[in-house]
Amino acid sequence: MNFELPRKLQDYLDQLEDFIKATILPLQSSNDNDRYFDHRREHSRTDWDHQGLPRAEWENLLTKARNLADDAGFYRFPLPTEYGGAGHVETNLWMCAIRYHLASHDVYGGGLSLANDLQNEHSVVGNFPDLLMLIHFGSSAQKAEYIPKRLNGTFRMTFGLTEPDHGSDATHMATTAALSPSSSSTYLLNGTKKWQTGAHSATHFLIFARTTNFSRPGSAHGITAFLLPRSTPGLIIDSYQWTLNMPTDHATITLTNAPAPTSTVLGTLHEGLSIAQTFVHENRLRQASSSCGAAAYCLNRTLSHAKSRKTFGRPLSANQAIQFPLVELATQIEMLHLLILRTAVRMDAITQEASPSISSSSSSSLNAGASPTMAPPAAVVVPWVEIEKRLGAEIAMCNYYANRLACQAADRAIQVHGGMGYSRHLPFEHIWRHFRRYRITEGSEEIQMRKVAGRLFGILGRGEKETGKDKCGPKEEKKGGDGRSKL
């Protein structure tokens, strides 16, 4: 069992660092762009007179950095080769290592730099959950129209699952879609969606609505995904929610008899929730890696301060009251980091075991060229379904624990740095405010823990018992040709 990162991955991180230092950091320090990252950051980013939305100048700077990264060949790394990516067979391992590196780096870490600003999910190495949905579920026409635009930045969509009264219980959603009395090829959508991130600049809204099983709230079957243009009649942005960390781009929208032709259906009719599974596992693990990296950044900055700061004539680090909490953090970060990498390796192995028609060709689609009412063939082994079955609990462990740990590390950094830690002249208050959101979004901490409990106690939804006995714990390993673990 080799716990070291592959040599090629280490070399890639070195190349990435050289690019950031030579290209991105000089851009960050030019034209007073540091105002977006120093104590002025929240005000410089936020247009307070226009609903608290991001300032155009701020978003333009992020776009410029992404374009530079794209030109240098870094931005599209996780994508299939036909879309300019590496098409790497160990994408999850590499992306987790990259995200940890970016978030933990002593110069541009903490998720607060032009190289990797996590408040905006911005990074010089992109993450493309929306593109994965299009690749795997889009019709031929949808892929031909939207994928090139997504890559050049002219297609942007929200993810419309959450509602004012339904978050974690998304299968109980109240938004409905019924066939129009005047057209058998058009649905009319009615309902409200909340926390539509990116709505201010979105060209499209991915809206999940119940299309059947209306008398069975809570049923996963009967929910359909519709990809609606921003100009759709009856689709209105009502408001933007101001949040703990500003600016905001989180909208509440209403749909009143909003027409959705059948051509806007993404994926299979009535099976829209399966779309979310295409990215939820890798997103949660990559987020965990960023959170773990941010925790390491806070720890390292705090260790340095404790060693150099003198109180009562001796270093602050001489006090056990300072040492012991940092020892706890260091131990937790190290263990978590290894669990994340181990889980990423196993995810990559499962993906490679899956049906070649799904895992090794981005041109495949679960409904390409087929009617949206057709389900995928039963023989197809879908990687994200297998990952949920075999690794869902481990991914949940990584996610909830990492997001909590980032907040704990930021809070400890604030405490050890004293008054300056509380100020905006150091990054820790921003890190705490931003990473606090991840304990709620993309599956709340409690939902993640429930998933782990389900594995440990053999309980599925609503108290049903599992038939299998595959609990969390040591499992037999398989070795690759290079001797590295393929758990």
CSV table of C-alpha atoms in Angstrom, one decimal:
chain,number,residue,atom,x,y,z
A,1,MET,CA,0.0,0.0,0.0
A,2,ASN,CA,1.5,3.3,-1.2
A,3,PHE,CA,0.2,6.4,0.5
A,4,GLU,CA,2.2,8.8,-1.7
A,5,LEU,CA,0.6,10.7,-4.6
A,6,PRO,CA,1.6,9.4,-8.0
A,7,ARG,CA,4.7,11.1,-9.4
A,8,LYS,CA,2.8,12.4,-12.4
A,9,LEU,CA,0.2,14.0,-10.1
A,10,GLN,CA,3.0,15.7,-8.0
A,11,ASP,CA,4.5,17.0,-11.2
A,12,TYR,CA,1.2,18.4,-12.3
A,13,LEU,CA,0.8,20.2,-9.0
A,14,ASP,CA,4.2,21.7,-9.5
A,15,GLN,CA,3.2,22.9,-13.0
A,16,LEU,CA,0.0,24.3,-11.7
A,17,GLU,CA,1.8,26.2,-9.0
A,18,ASP,CA,4.3,27.6,-11.5
A,19,PHE,CA,1.3,28.9,-13.6
A,20,ILE,CA,-0.4,30.5,-10.6
A,21,LYS,CA,2.7,32.3,-9.5
A,22,ALA,CA,3.7,33.4,-13.0
A,23,THR,CA,0.2,34.4,-14.3
A,24,ILE,CA,-2.6,34.5,-11.7
A,25,LEU,CA,-1.0,36.1,-8.7
A,26,PRO,CA,0.4,39.0,-10.7
A,27,LEU,CA,-3.1,39.7,-12.0
A,28,GLN,CA,-4.4,39.5,-8.5
A,29,SER,CA,-1.9,42.2,-7.3
A,30,SER,CA,-2.4,44.5,-10.3
A,31,ASN,CA,-4.9,47.4,-10.6
A,32,ASP,CA,-5.7,47.2,-6.9
A,33,ASN,CA,-7.4,43.8,-7.5
A,34,ASP,CA,-6.2,42.9,-4.0
A,35,ARG,CA,-9.3,44.8,-2.8
A,36,TYR,CA,-11.3,41.7,-3.6
A,37,PHE,CA,-9.2,39.6,-1.2
A,38,ASP,CA,-8.0,41.8,1.6
A,39,HIS,CA,-10.1,43.5,4.4
A,40,ARG,CA,-12.1,45.3,1.8
A,41,ARG,CA,-13.3,42.1,0.1
A,42,GLU,CA,-16.9,42.0,1.0
A,43,HIS,CA,-17.6,45.6,0.1
A,44,SER,CA,-15.5,45.4,-3.1
A,45,ARG,CA,-17.4,42.3,-4.3
A,46,THR,CA,-20.9,43.4,-3.4
A,47,ASP,CA,-23.1,45.8,-5.2
A,48,TRP,CA,-25.2,46.9,-2.2
A,49,ASP,CA,-27.4,49.1,-4.2
A,50,HIS,CA,-28.5,46.4,-6.6
A,51,GLN,CA,-29.9,43.6,-4.4
A,52,GLY,CA,-26.5,42.7,-3.0
A,53,LEU,CA,-25.5,41.0,-6.2
A,54,PRO,CA,-21.8,40.5,-7.2
A,55,ARG,CA,-20.2,43.6,-8.8
A,56,ALA,CA,-19.6,43.2,-12.5
A,57,GLU,CA,-16.0,44.2,-12.2
A,58,TRP,CA,-15.4,41.4,-9.7
A,59,GLU,CA,-17.0,38.7,-11.9
A,60,ASN,CA,-15.1,40.0,-14.9
A,61,LEU,CA,-11.9,39.5,-13.0
A,62,LEU,CA,-12.8,35.9,-12.3
A,63,THR,CA,-13.7,35.3,-15.9
A,64,LYS,CA,-10.3,36.7,-17.0
A,65,ALA,CA,-8.5,34.3,-14.6
A,66,ARG,CA,-10.5,31.4,-15.9
A,67,ASN,CA,-9.7,32.3,-19.5
A,68,LEU,CA,-6.0,32.5,-18.7
A,69,ALA,CA,-6.2,29.0,-17.0
A,70,ASP,CA,-8.1,27.7,-20.0
A,71,ASP,CA,-5.5,29.0,-22.4
A,72,ALA,CA,-2.8,27.4,-20.3
A,73,GLY,CA,-4.5,24.0,-20.4
A,74,PHE,CA,-5.5,23.7,-16.8
A,75,TYR,CA,-9.2,24.8,-16.6
A,76,ARG,CA,-10.8,21.8,-18.3
A,77,PHE,CA,-8.7,19.2,-16.7
A,78,PRO,CA,-11.5,17.0,-15.3
A,79,LEU,CA,-13.4,16.9,-18.6
A,80,PRO,CA,-13.3,14.1,-21.2
A,81,THR,CA,-10.8,14.6,-24.0
A,82,GLU,CA,-13.3,15.6,-26.6
A,83,TYR,CA,-14.2,18.6,-24.6
A,84,GLY,CA,-10.6,19.7,-24.0
A,85,GLY,CA,-10.0,17.8,-20.7
A,86,ALA,CA,-7.5,15.1,-19.7
A,87,GLY,CA,-10.0,12.3,-19.7
A,88,HIS,CA,-8.0,10.9,-16.8
A,89,VAL,CA,-8.9,7.4,-15.5
A,90,GLU,CA,-8.1,8.7,-11.9
A,91,THR,CA,-10.0,12.0,-12.2
A,92,ASN,CA,-11.4,11.8,-8.7
A,93,LEU,CA,-8.0,11.2,-7.1
A,94,TRP,CA,-6.4,14.0,-9.1
A,95,MET,CA,-9.2,16.5,-8.5
A,96,CYS,CA,-9.2,15.8,-4.7
A,97,ALA,CA,-5.4,16.3,-4.6
A,98,ILE,CA,-5.7,19.5,-6.7
A,99,ARG,CA,-8.4,21.0,-4.6
A,100,TYR,CA,-6.6,20.2,-1.3
A,101,HIS,CA,-3.4,21.8,-2.8
A,102,LEU,CA,-5.2,24.9,-3.8
A,103,ALA,CA,-7.1,25.3,-0.5
A,104,SER,CA,-4.1,24.6,1.8
A,105,HIS,CA,-1.4,26.5,0.0
A,106,ASP,CA,0.3,29.1,2.3
A,107,VAL,CA,0.2,31.9,-0.3
A,108,TYR,CA,-3.1,31.4,-2.2
A,109,GLY,CA,-5.0,29.0,0.1
A,110,GLY,CA,-8.0,29.3,2.3
A,111,GLY,CA,-10.3,29.5,-0.7
A,112,LEU,CA,-9.6,33.2,-0.9
A,113,SER,CA,-7.5,34.0,-3.9
A,114,LEU,CA,-7.8,34.6,-7.6
A,115,ALA,CA,-6.4,31.1,-8.1
A,116,ASN,CA,-9.2,29.5,-6.1
A,117,ASP,CA,-12.0,31.6,-4.6
A,118,LEU,CA,-14.5,29.1,-3.2
A,119,GLN,CA,-17.1,31.7,-2.4
A,120,ASN,CA,-17.8,31.7,-6.1
A,121,GLU,CA,-16.9,28.1,-6.8
A,122,HIS,CA,-14.1,29.7,-8.9
A,123,SER,CA,-10.9,27.9,-9.6
A,124,VAL,CA,-8.2,27.8,-12.2
A,125,VAL,CA,-9.0,24.0,-12.4
A,126,GLY,CA,-12.7,24.0,-13.1
A,127,ASN,CA,-15.5,21.8,-11.8
A,128,PHE,CA,-18.3,21.1,-14.3
A,129,PRO,CA,-21.3,19.3,-12.7
A,130,ASP,CA,-23.7,21.0,-15.2
A,131,LEU,CA,-21.6,19.8,-18.1
A,132,LEU,CA,-21.7,16.2,-16.8
A,133,MET,CA,-25.5,16.4,-16.7
A,134,LEU,CA,-25.6,17.5,-20.3
A,135,ILE,CA,-23.1,14.9,-21.4
A,136,HIS,CA,-24.9,12.0,-19.7
A,137,PHE,CA,-28.5,13.0,-20.0
A,138,GLY,CA,-28.8,15.6,-22.8
A,139,SER,CA,-30.4,14.8,-26.1
A,140,SER,CA,-28.3,15.1,-29.2
A,141,ALA,CA,-29.9,18.5,-29.9
A,142,GLN,CA,-29.3,19.7,-26.3
A,143,LYS,CA,-25.7,18.6,-26.3
A,144,ALA,CA,-25.0,20.2,-29.7
A,145,GLU,CA,-26.5,23.5,-28.6
A,146,TYR,CA,-25.4,23.9,-25.0
A,147,ILE,CA,-22.1,22.1,-24.5
A,148,PRO,CA,-20.1,24.5,-26.8
A,149,LYS,CA,-21.8,27.5,-25.1
A,150,ARG,CA,-21.0,26.1,-21.7
A,151,LEU,CA,-17.4,25.9,-22.5
A,152,ASN,CA,-17.2,29.4,-23.9
A,153,GLY,CA,-19.2,30.8,-21.0
A,154,THR,CA,-22.4,31.8,-22.9
A,155,PHE,CA,-24.5,29.0,-21.3
A,156,ARG,CA,-25.1,29.1,-17.5
A,157,MET,CA,-27.8,27.3,-15.6
A,158,THR,CA,-29.1,27.1,-12.1
A,159,PHE,CA,-30.1,23.9,-10.3
A,160,GLY,CA,-33.8,24.1,-9.3
A,161,LEU,CA,-34.4,21.4,-6.7
A,162,THR,CA,-34.9,23.3,-3.4
A,163,GLU,CA,-38.2,25.1,-2.6
A,164,PRO,CA,-39.3,27.4,0.3
A,165,ASP,CA,-40.9,24.4,2.1
A,166,HIS,CA,-38.8,21.6,0.9
A,167,GLY,CA,-35.0,21.3,1.1
A,168,SER,CA,-33.6,17.9,2.2
A,169,ASP,CA,-37.0,16.4,1.6
A,170,ALA,CA,-36.9,17.2,-2.1
A,171,THR,CA,-39.1,14.3,-3.1
A,172,HIS,CA,-41.9,16.1,-1.4
A,173,MET,CA,-41.6,19.1,-3.7
A,174,ALA,CA,-44.7,21.1,-4.5
A,175,THR,CA,-43.7,22.3,-8.0
A,176,THR,CA,-45.8,20.5,-10.6
A,177,ALA,CA,-45.7,20.1,-14.4
A,178,ALA,CA,-48.9,19.1,-16.2
A,179,LEU,CA,-49.5,18.8,-19.9
A,180,SER,CA,-51.1,21.9,-21.4
A,181,PRO,CA,-54.8,21.5,-22.4
A,182,SER,CA,-53.9,23.1,-25.7
A,183,SER,CA,-50.8,21.1,-26.5
A,184,SER,CA,-49.7,17.5,-25.9
A,185,SER,CA,-46.1,18.4,-26.4
A,186,THR,CA,-45.9,21.2,-23.8
A,187,TYR,CA,-46.0,21.1,-20.0
A,188,LEU,CA,-47.1,24.0,-17.8
A,189,LEU,CA,-44.9,24.5,-14.7
A,190,ASN,CA,-46.3,26.0,-11.5
A,191,GLY,CA,-44.4,26.4,-8.2
A,192,THR,CA,-41.6,28.2,-6.4
A,193,LYS,CA,-37.9,27.4,-6.2
A,194,LYS,CA,-35.4,28.9,-3.7
A,195,TRP,CA,-31.6,29.2,-3.5
A,196,GLN,CA,-31.2,29.3,-7.2
A,197,THR,CA,-27.5,30.1,-7.2
A,198,GLY,CA,-26.2,32.1,-10.1
A,199,ALA,CA,-29.6,33.2,-11.2
A,200,HIS,CA,-28.5,36.8,-11.8
A,201,SER,CA,-26.4,35.7,-14.8
A,202,ALA,CA,-28.0,32.4,-15.7
A,203,THR,CA,-29.2,31.8,-19.3
A,204,HIS,CA,-31.2,28.8,-18.3
A,205,PHE,CA,-32.9,27.3,-15.2
A,206,LEU,CA,-32.9,23.6,-14.5
A,207,ILE,CA,-36.3,23.1,-12.8
A,208,PHE,CA,-37.4,19.8,-11.2
A,209,ALA,CA,-41.1,19.3,-11.0
A,210,ARG,CA,-43.5,16.5,-10.3
A,211,THR,CA,-45.0,15.1,-13.5
A,212,THR,CA,-46.8,12.0,-12.1
A,213,ASN,CA,-47.5,10.3,-8.7
A,214,PHE,CA,-49.1,13.5,-7.5
A,215,SER,CA,-50.9,11.6,-4.8
A,216,ARG,CA,-47.6,10.1,-3.5
A,217,PRO,CA,-45.5,12.9,-2.1
A,218,GLY,CA,-42.1,11.5,-1.2
A,219,SER,CA,-41.9,9.2,-4.2
A,220,ALA,CA,-38.6,9.6,-6.2
A,221,HIS,CA,-40.4,8.4,-9.3
A,222,GLY,CA,-42.5,11.0,-11.0
A,223,ILE,CA,-40.1,14.0,-10.9
A,224,THR,CA,-38.8,15.4,-14.2
A,225,ALA,CA,-36.1,17.9,-15.0
A,226,PHE,CA,-36.8,20.8,-17.4
A,227,LEU,CA,-34.1,23.0,-18.9
A,228,LEU,CA,-35.9,26.4,-19.3
A,229,PRO,CA,-34.5,29.5,-21.0
A,230,ARG,CA,-34.4,32.6,-18.8
A,231,SER,CA,-36.9,34.2,-21.2
A,232,THR,CA,-39.6,31.6,-20.5
A,233,PRO,CA,-43.0,33.3,-19.9
A,234,GLY,CA,-44.2,32.9,-16.3
A,235,LEU,CA,-40.6,32.5,-14.9
A,236,ILE,CA,-40.0,35.4,-12.5
A,237,ILE,CA,-37.1,36.1,-10.1
A,238,ASP,CA,-38.8,37.3,-7.0
A,239,SER,CA,-35.9,38.1,-4.7
A,240,TYR,CA,-32.3,37.4,-3.7
A,241,GLN,CA,-31.5,36.1,-0.2
A,242,TRP,CA,-28.8,38.1,1.6
A,243,THR,CA,-26.5,35.6,3.3
A,244,LEU,CA,-23.8,35.4,6.0
A,245,ASN,CA,-21.2,35.9,3.4
A,246,MET,CA,-21.9,38.5,0.7
A,247,PRO,CA,-22.4,39.1,-2.2
A,248,THR,CA,-25.4,36.9,-2.9
A,249,ASP,CA,-26.5,35.3,-6.1
A,250,HIS,CA,-29.2,33.0,-4.5
A,251,ALA,CA,-32.6,33.7,-5.9
A,252,THR,CA,-36.2,32.8,-5.2
A,253,ILE,CA,-38.2,32.3,-8.4
A,254,THR,CA,-41.8,31.6,-9.2
A,255,LEU,CA,-43.3,29.7,-12.1
A,256,THR,CA,-46.8,30.5,-13.2
A,257,ASN,CA,-48.0,28.3,-16.1
A,258,ALA,CA,-44.5,28.5,-17.4
A,259,PRO,CA,-44.5,26.6,-20.7
A,260,ALA,CA,-41.9,23.8,-21.1
A,261,PRO,CA,-41.9,22.0,-24.5
A,262,THR,CA,-41.0,18.3,-24.3
A,263,SER,CA,-37.7,19.3,-26.0
A,264,THR,CA,-36.7,21.0,-22.7
A,265,VAL,CA,-36.9,17.7,-20.7
A,266,LEU,CA,-33.4,16.7,-19.6
A,267,GLY,CA,-33.0,13.0,-19.2
A,268,THR,CA,-35.9,10.5,-18.8
A,269,LEU,CA,-39.4,11.7,-18.1
A,270,HIS,CA,-40.4,11.0,-14.5
A,271,GLU,CA,-36.9,10.0,-13.5
A,272,GLY,CA,-35.3,13.5,-13.2
A,273,LEU,CA,-33.8,12.9,-9.7
A,274,SER,CA,-31.3,10.5,-11.2
A,275,ILE,CA,-29.7,13.5,-12.8
A,276,ALA,CA,-28.4,14.8,-9.5
A,277,GLN,CA,-26.6,11.6,-8.8
A,278,THR,CA,-24.3,12.2,-11.8
A,279,PHE,CA,-22.3,14.8,-9.8
A,280,VAL,CA,-23.4,14.6,-6.2
A,281,HIS,CA,-20.8,12.1,-5.1
A,282,GLU,CA,-17.8,13.6,-6.8
A,283,ASN,CA,-18.9,17.1,-5.8
A,284,ARG,CA,-19.2,16.2,-2.1
A,285,LEU,CA,-15.8,14.5,-2.1
A,286,ARG,CA,-14.1,17.4,-3.9
A,287,GLN,CA,-15.8,19.8,-1.5
A,288,ALA,CA,-14.6,17.7,1.4
A,289,SER,CA,-11.0,18.0,0.0
A,290,SER,CA,-11.3,21.8,-0.3
A,291,SER,CA,-12.6,22.0,3.3
A,292,CYS,CA,-9.9,19.8,4.5
A,293,GLY,CA,-7.4,22.0,2.7
A,294,ALA,CA,-8.8,25.1,4.2
A,295,ALA,CA,-8.6,23.6,7.6
A,296,ALA,CA,-4.9,22.8,7.0
A,297,TYR,CA,-4.4,26.4,5.8
A,298,CYS,CA,-5.9,27.8,9.0
A,299,LEU,CA,-3.9,25.4,11.1
A,300,ASN,CA,-0.6,26.2,9.5
A,301,ARG,CA,-1.2,30.0,9.7
A,302,THR,CA,-2.1,29.5,13.4
A,303,LEU,CA,1.0,27.4,14.2
A,304,SER,CA,3.2,30.1,12.6
A,305,HIS,CA,1.6,32.8,14.6
A,306,ALA,CA,1.7,30.8,17.9
A,307,LYS,CA,5.4,30.3,17.4
A,308,SER,CA,6.2,33.9,16.7
A,309,ARG,CA,3.8,35.7,19.0
A,310,LYS,CA,5.2,36.4,22.5
A,311,THR,CA,3.1,36.9,25.6
A,312,PHE,CA,4.4,37.2,29.1
A,313,GLY,CA,7.9,37.0,27.7
A,314,ARG,CA,7.6,33.7,26.0
A,315,PRO,CA,6.1,32.3,22.7
A,316,LEU,CA,2.4,31.8,22.7
A,317,SER,CA,3.1,28.2,21.6
A,318,ALA,CA,4.6,27.4,25.0
A,319,ASN,CA,1.2,27.2,26.5
A,320,GLN,CA,-0.6,23.8,26.5
A,321,ALA,CA,-3.9,25.6,26.2
A,322,ILE,CA,-2.7,26.7,22.8
A,323,GLN,CA,-1.0,23.4,21.9
A,324,PHE,CA,-3.6,20.9,22.6
A,325,PRO,CA,-6.5,22.2,20.4
A,326,LEU,CA,-4.0,22.5,17.6
A,327,VAL,CA,-2.8,19.0,18.1
A,328,GLU,CA,-6.4,17.8,17.8
A,329,LEU,CA,-6.9,19.7,14.6
A,330,ALA,CA,-3.6,18.4,13.1
A,331,THR,CA,-4.7,14.8,13.9
A,332,GLN,CA,-8.1,15.2,12.5
A,333,ILE,CA,-6.9,16.9,9.3
A,334,GLU,CA,-4.3,14.2,8.7
A,335,MET,CA,-6.8,11.3,9.1
A,336,LEU,CA,-9.5,13.0,7.1
A,337,HIS,CA,-7.1,13.8,4.2
A,338,LEU,CA,-6.1,10.1,3.9
A,339,LEU,CA,-9.8,9.0,4.0
A,340,ILE,CA,-10.6,11.4,1.3
A,341,LEU,CA,-7.8,10.2,-1.0
A,342,ARG,CA,-8.7,6.5,-0.3
A,343,THR,CA,-12.3,7.2,-1.1
A,344,ALA,CA,-11.3,9.0,-4.3
A,345,VAL,CA,-9.2,6.0,-5.4
A,346,ARG,CA,-12.1,3.6,-4.8
A,347,MET,CA,-14.5,5.9,-6.8
A,348,ASP,CA,-12.1,5.8,-9.8
A,349,ALA,CA,-11.9,2.0,-9.6
A,350,ILE,CA,-15.7,1.7,-9.6
A,351,THR,CA,-16.0,4.0,-12.5
A,352,GLN,CA,-13.6,1.9,-14.5
A,353,GLU,CA,-15.5,-1.2,-13.6
A,354,ALA,CA,-18.7,0.3,-14.9
A,355,SER,CA,-20.1,-0.3,-18.4
A,356,PRO,CA,-17.8,1.2,-21.0
A,357,SER,CA,-20.8,2.8,-22.7
A,358,ILE,CA,-21.1,5.0,-19.6
A,359,SER,CA,-17.7,5.4,-18.1
A,360,SER,CA,-15.2,5.6,-20.9
A,361,SER,CA,-17.1,7.6,-23.6
A,362,SER,CA,-18.4,11.1,-22.9
A,363,SER,CA,-20.5,10.8,-26.1
A,364,SER,CA,-22.7,8.3,-24.5
A,365,SER,CA,-25.9,9.5,-23.0
A,366,LEU,CA,-28.5,7.8,-20.9
A,367,ASN,CA,-31.1,9.0,-23.4
A,368,ALA,CA,-29.2,10.1,-26.4
A,369,GLY,CA,-31.4,9.8,-29.5
A,370,ALA,CA,-34.2,8.3,-27.5
A,371,SER,CA,-37.5,9.4,-26.4
A,372,PRO,CA,-37.4,11.1,-23.0
A,373,THR,CA,-39.9,8.5,-21.8
A,374,MET,CA,-37.4,5.6,-22.4
A,375,ALA,CA,-35.4,4.4,-19.5
A,376,PRO,CA,-31.8,3.2,-19.9
A,377,PRO,CA,-31.2,-0.5,-20.6
A,378,ALA,CA,-31.2,-2.7,-17.5
A,379,ALA,CA,-27.8,-4.1,-18.4
A,380,VAL,CA,-26.0,-0.8,-18.2
A,381,VAL,CA,-23.9,-0.4,-15.1
A,382,VAL,CA,-24.1,3.2,-14.1
A,383,PRO,CA,-21.0,4.3,-12.2
A,384,TRP,CA,-22.7,6.9,-9.9
A,385,VAL,CA,-25.3,4.3,-8.9
A,386,GLU,CA,-22.6,1.8,-8.0
A,387,ILE,CA,-20.7,4.5,-6.1
A,388,GLU,CA,-23.8,5.3,-4.1
A,389,LYS,CA,-24.3,1.6,-3.2
A,390,ARG,CA,-20.7,0.9,-2.3
A,391,LEU,CA,-19.2,4.2,-1.2
A,392,GLY,CA,-22.2,6.5,-0.3
A,393,ALA,CA,-21.5,6.3,3.5
A,394,GLU,CA,-17.8,6.9,3.1
A,395,ILE,CA,-18.4,10.0,0.9
A,396,ALA,CA,-20.9,11.2,3.5
A,397,MET,CA,-18.3,10.8,6.2
A,398,CYS,CA,-15.7,12.8,4.3
A,399,ASN,CA,-18.2,15.6,3.5
A,400,TYR,CA,-19.9,16.3,6.8
A,401,TYR,CA,-16.7,15.9,8.8
A,402,ALA,CA,-14.6,18.1,6.5
A,403,ASN,CA,-17.1,20.9,6.4
A,404,ARG,CA,-17.4,20.9,10.1
A,405,LEU,CA,-13.6,20.7,10.5
A,406,ALA,CA,-13.0,23.8,8.3
A,407,CYS,CA,-15.3,25.8,10.5
A,408,GLN,CA,-13.6,24.5,13.7
A,409,ALA,CA,-10.1,25.3,12.3
A,410,ALA,CA,-11.2,28.8,11.3
A,411,ASP,CA,-12.7,29.4,14.7
A,412,ARG,CA,-9.6,28.2,16.5
A,413,ALA,CA,-7.5,30.4,14.2
A,414,ILE,CA,-9.6,33.4,15.2
A,415,GLN,CA,-9.2,32.6,18.9
A,416,VAL,CA,-5.4,32.1,18.8
A,417,HIS,CA,-4.9,35.2,16.7
A,418,GLY,CA,-6.9,37.2,19.2
A,419,GLY,CA,-8.3,40.6,18.2
A,420,MET,CA,-6.6,40.5,14.8
A,421,GLY,CA,-8.2,37.1,14.2
A,422,TYR,CA,-11.6,38.6,14.7
A,423,SER,CA,-10.8,41.5,12.3
A,424,ARG,CA,-11.2,41.4,8.5
A,425,HIS,CA,-7.5,42.1,8.1
A,426,LEU,CA,-6.9,38.3,8.4
A,427,PRO,CA,-8.8,35.8,6.3
A,428,PHE,CA,-10.2,33.6,9.1
A,429,GLU,CA,-13.6,35.3,9.6
A,430,HIS,CA,-14.2,35.0,5.8
A,431,ILE,CA,-13.3,31.4,5.8
A,432,TRP,CA,-15.6,30.6,8.7
A,433,ARG,CA,-18.5,32.5,7.1
A,434,HIS,CA,-18.0,30.8,3.7
A,435,PHE,CA,-17.4,27.2,4.8
A,436,ARG,CA,-20.3,27.4,7.3
A,437,ARG,CA,-22.6,27.2,4.3
A,438,TYR,CA,-21.4,23.7,3.3
A,439,ARG,CA,-22.7,22.2,6.5
A,440,ILE,CA,-26.1,22.9,5.0
A,441,THR,CA,-25.8,22.9,1.2
A,442,GLU,CA,-25.5,19.8,-1.1
A,443,GLY,CA,-27.0,17.6,1.7
A,444,SER,CA,-27.0,19.0,5.2
A,445,GLU,CA,-24.7,17.6,7.9
A,446,GLU,CA,-27.6,15.8,9.4
A,447,ILE,CA,-28.5,14.1,6.1
A,448,GLN,CA,-24.9,13.0,5.6
A,449,MET,CA,-24.8,11.5,9.1
A,450,ARG,CA,-28.1,9.8,8.5
A,451,LYS,CA,-26.6,8.1,5.5
A,452,VAL,CA,-23.6,6.9,7.5
A,453,ALA,CA,-26.0,5.6,10.2
A,454,GLY,CA,-28.0,3.8,7.5
A,455,ARG,CA,-24.9,1.9,6.6
A,456,LEU,CA,-23.8,1.2,10.1
A,457,PHE,CA,-27.2,0.0,11.3
A,458,GLY,CA,-28.4,-1.5,8.1
A,459,ILE,CA,-31.2,1.0,7.8
A,460,LEU,CA,-32.5,2.4,4.5
A,461,GLY,CA,-35.1,5.2,4.2
A,462,ARG,CA,-38.1,5.3,6.6
A,463,GLY,CA,-36.6,2.6,8.9
A,464,GLU,CA,-36.4,-0.3,6.4
A,465,LYS,CA,-33.6,-2.7,7.1
A,466,GLU,CA,-30.8,-3.5,4.5
A,467,THR,CA,-30.7,-7.0,3.2
A,468,GLY,CA,-26.9,-6.9,2.7
A,469,LYS,CA,-24.2,-6.8,5.4
A,470,ASP,CA,-21.8,-4.4,3.8
A,471,LYS,CA,-21.1,-2.1,6.7
A,472,CYS,CA,-18.4,0.6,6.9
A,473,GLY,CA,-15.1,-0.9,7.9
A,474,PRO,CA,-12.0,-2.7,6.6
A,475,LYS,CA,-12.5,-4.3,3.2
A,476,GLU,CA,-10.2,-6.5,1.1
A,477,GLU,CA,-7.9,-4.5,-1.1
A,478,LYS,CA,-7.0,-4.9,-4.7
A,479,LYS,CA,-3.7,-3.7,-5.9
A,480,GLY,CA,-2.9,-2.0,-9.2
A,481,GLY,CA,0.2,-2.7,-11.2
A,482,ASP,CA,2.0,0.2,-9.5
A,483,GLY,CA,1.3,-1.2,-6.1
A,484,ARG,CA,-1.1,1.5,-5.1
A,485,SER,CA,-4.3,0.6,-3.3
A,486,LYS,CA,-7.4,0.3,-5.4
A,487,LEU,CA,-9.9,0.1,-2.5
